[in-house]
Amino acid sequence: GAGVSQSPSNKVTEKGKDVELRCDPISGHTALYWYRQSLGQGLEFLIYFQGNSAPDKSGLPSDRFSAERTGGSVSTLTIQRTQQEDSAVYLCASSNGFSYEQYFGPGTRLTVT
Amino acid sequence: KQEVTQIPAALSVPEGENLVLNCSFTDSAIYNLQWFRQDPGKGLTSLLLIQSSQREQTSGRLNASLDKSSGRSTLYIAASQPGDSATYLCAGASGGGADGLTFGKGTHLIIQP
């Protein structure tokens, strides 16, 4: 079956603009995760959803970041008023409610100019 | 808070050799541990998942072990091939299975033909 998909694959935006990143998990996976991978920081966990709810939002880097998930499926990560330090690859993963093995999408490379 | 360390940071070996990649973690209450490979410019591919109740998992030429008491995991690659060249990442989940993964910084592996 289809794996985790993310769109867009690349996004270049000007500083101060808002961006939306989309993640489509593997069908039937109840848990969905967002991570950020940047050169200096490695892979950093941002937020996870169990169904449509996110129990803990403390991993989001600032209040400019928000995420939602609707219908237990697609999720969007929104970054408002982007800054240059937001430039990174944003990765999404999903897992079932049994093994919790996480499967990753190809990522969205965000460049803020 | 879980911390994950991977040694070595980089490794270059001739084709055909057996090799071991090391991962250590600080929280022995780890729920599961997952090994990934990442090819340049790509997302993460899950290689092996070890649940906290397991000691090892095998897939083809790969074998991963988990020792919770010492806070260590190893990934053994038998009969290495040039196609094994990639960055290998170790990641642990603490608390419940739906928590985000804490990643090490990876081992960059080069297999010389």
CSV table of C-alpha atoms in Angstrom, one decimal:
chain,number,residue,atom,x,y,z
A,1,GLY,CA,0.0,0.0,0.0
A,2,ALA,CA,0.9,3.6,-0.2
A,3,GLY,CA,3.4,5.0,2.3
A,4,VAL,CA,3.4,8.4,4.1
A,5,SER,CA,3.2,11.3,1.7
A,6,GLN,CA,4.1,14.9,2.2
A,7,SER,CA,3.5,18.0,0.2
A,8,PRO,CA,5.0,20.2,-1.1
A,9,SER,CA,8.4,18.4,-1.4
A,10,ASN,CA,10.1,21.8,-1.5
A,11,LYS,CA,9.0,25.2,-0.4
A,12,VAL,CA,10.8,28.5,-0.7
A,13,THR,CA,9.2,31.4,1.1
A,14,GLU,CA,10.1,35.0,2.1
A,15,LYS,CA,10.7,35.8,5.7
A,16,GLY,CA,7.5,36.9,7.4
A,17,LYS,CA,5.1,34.8,5.2
A,18,ASP,CA,3.0,31.9,6.5
A,19,VAL,CA,3.4,28.4,5.2
A,20,GLU,CA,1.4,25.2,5.4
A,21,LEU,CA,2.9,21.7,5.2
A,22,ARG,CA,0.8,18.7,4.6
A,23,CYS,CA,1.1,15.1,5.7
A,24,ASP,CA,-1.0,12.1,4.5
A,25,PRO,CA,-0.3,9.1,6.8
A,26,ILE,CA,-0.6,5.4,6.0
A,27,SER,CA,-4.2,4.4,5.8
A,28,GLY,CA,-5.4,3.1,9.2
A,29,HIS,CA,-2.5,4.5,11.2
A,30,THR,CA,-3.9,6.2,14.3
A,31,ALA,CA,-0.7,8.0,15.4
A,32,LEU,CA,0.9,10.8,13.4
A,33,TYR,CA,4.2,12.6,14.3
A,34,TRP,CA,6.0,15.7,13.0
A,35,TYR,CA,9.8,16.2,13.2
A,36,ARG,CA,12.2,18.7,12.0
A,37,GLN,CA,15.7,18.0,10.7
A,38,SER,CA,18.2,20.8,10.5
A,39,LEU,CA,21.9,20.7,10.0
A,40,GLY,CA,22.9,21.9,13.4
A,41,GLN,CA,20.2,20.2,15.5
A,42,GLY,CA,19.7,16.8,14.0
A,43,LEU,CA,16.2,15.3,14.2
A,44,GLU,CA,13.9,17.0,16.6
A,45,PHE,CA,10.5,15.8,17.6
A,46,LEU,CA,7.8,18.5,17.4
A,47,ILE,CA,4.3,17.0,18.1
A,48,TYR,CA,2.3,13.9,17.8
A,49,PHE,CA,-1.4,13.2,17.3
A,50,GLN,CA,-3.4,10.2,18.6
A,51,GLY,CA,-6.5,10.3,16.4
A,52,ASN,CA,-7.3,14.0,16.1
A,53,SER,CA,-5.9,15.2,19.4
A,54,ALA,CA,-2.4,16.3,20.3
A,55,PRO,CA,-1.9,15.6,24.0
A,56,ASP,CA,1.4,17.6,24.3
A,57,LYS,CA,2.3,20.6,22.2
A,58,SER,CA,5.4,21.5,24.2
A,59,GLY,CA,7.8,20.3,21.5
A,60,LEU,CA,6.7,23.0,19.1
A,61,PRO,CA,9.6,25.5,18.8
A,62,SER,CA,7.5,28.7,19.3
A,63,ASP,CA,3.9,29.9,19.2
A,64,ARG,CA,4.3,30.6,15.5
A,65,PHE,CA,4.0,26.9,15.0
A,66,SER,CA,0.7,25.1,15.1
A,67,ALA,CA,-0.6,21.7,13.8
A,68,GLU,CA,-3.9,20.1,13.3
A,69,ARG,CA,-5.3,16.8,12.2
A,70,THR,CA,-8.8,16.2,10.9
A,71,GLY,CA,-10.8,13.0,10.4
A,72,GLY,CA,-8.0,11.0,11.9
A,73,SER,CA,-6.1,11.3,8.7
A,74,VAL,CA,-4.4,14.3,7.0
A,75,SER,CA,-2.4,16.7,9.2
A,76,THR,CA,-1.1,20.2,8.5
A,77,LEU,CA,1.8,22.0,10.2
A,78,THR,CA,1.5,25.7,9.9
A,79,ILE,CA,4.3,28.2,10.5
A,80,GLN,CA,3.3,31.8,10.8
A,81,ARG,CA,5.6,34.7,10.1
A,82,THR,CA,8.4,32.5,9.0
A,83,GLN,CA,12.0,33.2,10.1
A,84,GLN,CA,15.3,32.1,8.6
A,85,GLU,CA,15.9,29.8,11.5
A,86,ASP,CA,12.8,27.8,10.4
A,87,SER,CA,14.6,26.6,7.3
A,88,ALA,CA,14.9,22.8,7.7
A,89,VAL,CA,13.4,19.6,6.4
A,90,TYR,CA,10.1,18.8,8.1
A,91,LEU,CA,9.3,15.1,8.3
A,92,CYS,CA,6.1,13.4,9.1
A,93,ALA,CA,5.7,9.8,10.4
A,94,SER,CA,2.8,7.6,11.2
A,95,SER,CA,2.3,4.4,13.2
A,96,ASN,CA,-0.4,1.9,14.1
A,97,GLY,CA,-1.7,1.5,17.7
A,98,PHE,CA,0.1,-1.8,18.2
A,99,SER,CA,3.8,-1.9,17.5
A,100,TYR,CA,4.2,1.9,17.2
A,101,GLU,CA,6.8,1.4,14.6
A,102,GLN,CA,7.1,4.7,12.9
A,103,TYR,CA,7.1,5.1,9.1
A,104,PHE,CA,8.4,8.3,7.6
A,105,GLY,CA,7.5,10.4,4.6
A,106,PRO,CA,10.0,11.9,2.2
A,107,GLY,CA,9.9,15.3,4.0
A,108,THR,CA,9.3,18.9,3.0
A,109,ARG,CA,12.4,21.0,2.5
A,110,LEU,CA,11.5,24.6,3.7
A,111,THR,CA,13.8,27.5,2.8
A,112,VAL,CA,13.1,30.9,4.2
A,113,THR,CA,14.8,33.7,2.3
B,1,LYS,CA,14.6,13.2,29.4
B,2,GLN,CA,15.9,10.6,27.0
B,3,GLU,CA,19.2,11.2,25.3
B,4,VAL,CA,20.6,9.1,22.5
B,5,THR,CA,24.3,8.9,21.5
B,6,GLN,CA,25.7,7.1,18.5
B,7,ILE,CA,29.3,6.0,18.0
B,8,PRO,CA,31.1,6.3,15.7
B,9,ALA,CA,30.0,9.4,13.9
B,10,ALA,CA,31.5,8.1,10.7
B,11,LEU,CA,32.8,4.8,9.5
B,12,SER,CA,34.4,3.7,6.2
B,13,VAL,CA,35.1,0.0,5.6
B,14,PRO,CA,35.9,-2.3,2.6
B,15,GLU,CA,33.1,-4.2,1.0
B,16,GLY,CA,32.4,-7.6,2.6
B,17,GLU,CA,33.3,-6.7,6.1
B,18,ASN,CA,31.0,-7.3,9.1
B,19,LEU,CA,30.5,-4.2,11.2
B,20,VAL,CA,28.8,-2.9,14.3
B,21,LEU,CA,27.2,0.4,14.9
B,22,ASN,CA,26.6,1.5,18.5
B,23,CYS,CA,23.8,3.4,20.2
B,24,SER,CA,23.5,4.3,23.9
B,25,PHE,CA,20.5,5.9,25.7
B,26,THR,CA,20.0,7.3,29.1
B,27,ASP,CA,16.5,6.3,30.1
B,28,SER,CA,16.3,2.6,30.8
B,29,ALA,CA,12.4,2.9,30.8
B,30,ILE,CA,12.6,2.9,27.0
B,31,TYR,CA,9.4,1.7,25.4
B,32,ASN,CA,11.0,0.6,22.1
B,33,LEU,CA,14.1,1.3,20.0
B,34,GLN,CA,14.1,1.8,16.2
B,35,TRP,CA,17.0,1.8,13.7
B,36,PHE,CA,16.7,3.7,10.5
B,37,ARG,CA,18.8,4.4,7.4
B,38,GLN,CA,18.7,7.7,5.6
B,39,ASP,CA,20.1,8.2,2.1
B,40,PRO,CA,21.2,11.7,1.1
B,41,GLY,CA,18.2,14.0,0.4
B,42,LYS,CA,15.7,11.3,1.4
B,43,GLY,CA,13.4,10.5,4.3
B,44,LEU,CA,14.0,7.8,6.8
B,45,THR,CA,13.6,4.0,6.1
B,46,SER,CA,12.8,1.9,9.1
B,47,LEU,CA,15.2,-1.1,9.4
B,48,LEU,CA,14.3,-2.8,12.7
B,49,LEU,CA,12.1,-2.1,15.7
B,50,ILE,CA,12.9,-3.7,19.1
B,51,GLN,CA,10.3,-3.7,21.8
B,52,SER,CA,11.4,-3.2,25.4
B,53,SER,CA,10.6,-6.8,26.1
B,54,GLN,CA,12.8,-8.1,23.3
B,55,ARG,CA,16.6,-8.6,23.2
B,56,GLU,CA,17.1,-8.6,19.5
B,57,GLN,CA,15.6,-8.5,16.0
B,58,THR,CA,16.9,-9.8,12.7
B,59,SER,CA,16.1,-8.8,9.1
B,60,GLY,CA,18.3,-10.3,6.4
B,61,ARG,CA,21.9,-9.2,7.0
B,62,LEU,CA,20.9,-6.9,9.8
B,63,ASN,CA,20.7,-7.8,13.5
B,64,ALA,CA,19.9,-5.3,16.2
B,65,SER,CA,20.2,-5.9,19.9
B,66,LEU,CA,18.8,-4.1,23.0
B,67,ASP,CA,20.2,-4.2,26.5
B,68,LYS,CA,18.1,-2.0,28.7
B,69,SER,CA,20.2,-2.4,31.8
B,70,SER,CA,23.3,-1.0,30.2
B,71,GLY,CA,21.4,1.5,28.0
B,72,ARG,CA,22.9,0.1,24.8
B,73,SER,CA,21.8,-1.1,21.4
B,74,THR,CA,23.9,-2.3,18.5
B,75,LEU,CA,23.2,-2.8,14.8
B,76,TYR,CA,25.2,-5.5,13.2
B,77,ILE,CA,25.6,-5.5,9.5
B,78,ALA,CA,26.9,-8.8,7.9
B,79,ALA,CA,28.8,-9.0,4.6
B,80,SER,CA,28.6,-5.2,3.9
B,81,GLN,CA,27.8,-4.0,0.4
B,82,PRO,CA,28.3,-0.6,-1.3
B,83,GLY,CA,24.5,-0.3,-1.3
B,84,ASP,CA,24.6,-0.2,2.5
B,85,SER,CA,26.3,3.2,2.4
B,86,ALA,CA,24.0,5.7,4.2
B,87,THR,CA,23.5,7.4,7.5
B,88,TYR,CA,22.2,5.0,10.2
B,89,LEU,CA,20.0,6.5,12.9
B,90,CYS,CA,19.1,5.1,16.3
B,91,ALA,CA,15.9,6.4,18.0
B,92,GLY,CA,14.2,5.6,21.3
B,93,ALA,CA,10.7,6.1,22.5
B,94,SER,CA,10.1,6.6,26.2
B,95,GLY,CA,6.8,6.5,28.1
B,96,GLY,CA,4.0,5.2,26.0
B,97,GLY,CA,4.4,3.9,22.5
B,98,ALA,CA,2.8,6.9,20.9
B,99,ASP,CA,5.4,9.3,22.2
B,100,GLY,CA,7.9,10.9,19.8
B,101,LEU,CA,11.2,9.4,19.1
B,102,THR,CA,14.5,10.8,20.4
B,103,PHE,CA,17.2,10.4,17.8
B,104,GLY,CA,20.9,10.1,17.9
B,105,LYS,CA,22.9,12.1,15.5
B,106,GLY,CA,23.7,9.1,13.3
B,107,THR,CA,26.6,7.1,12.0
B,108,HIS,CA,27.6,8.0,8.4
B,109,LEU,CA,28.7,4.7,6.8
B,110,ILE,CA,30.7,4.3,3.6
B,111,ILE,CA,31.3,0.9,2.2
B,112,GLN,CA,34.2,1.0,-0.2
B,113,PRO,CA,33.8,-1.2,-3.4
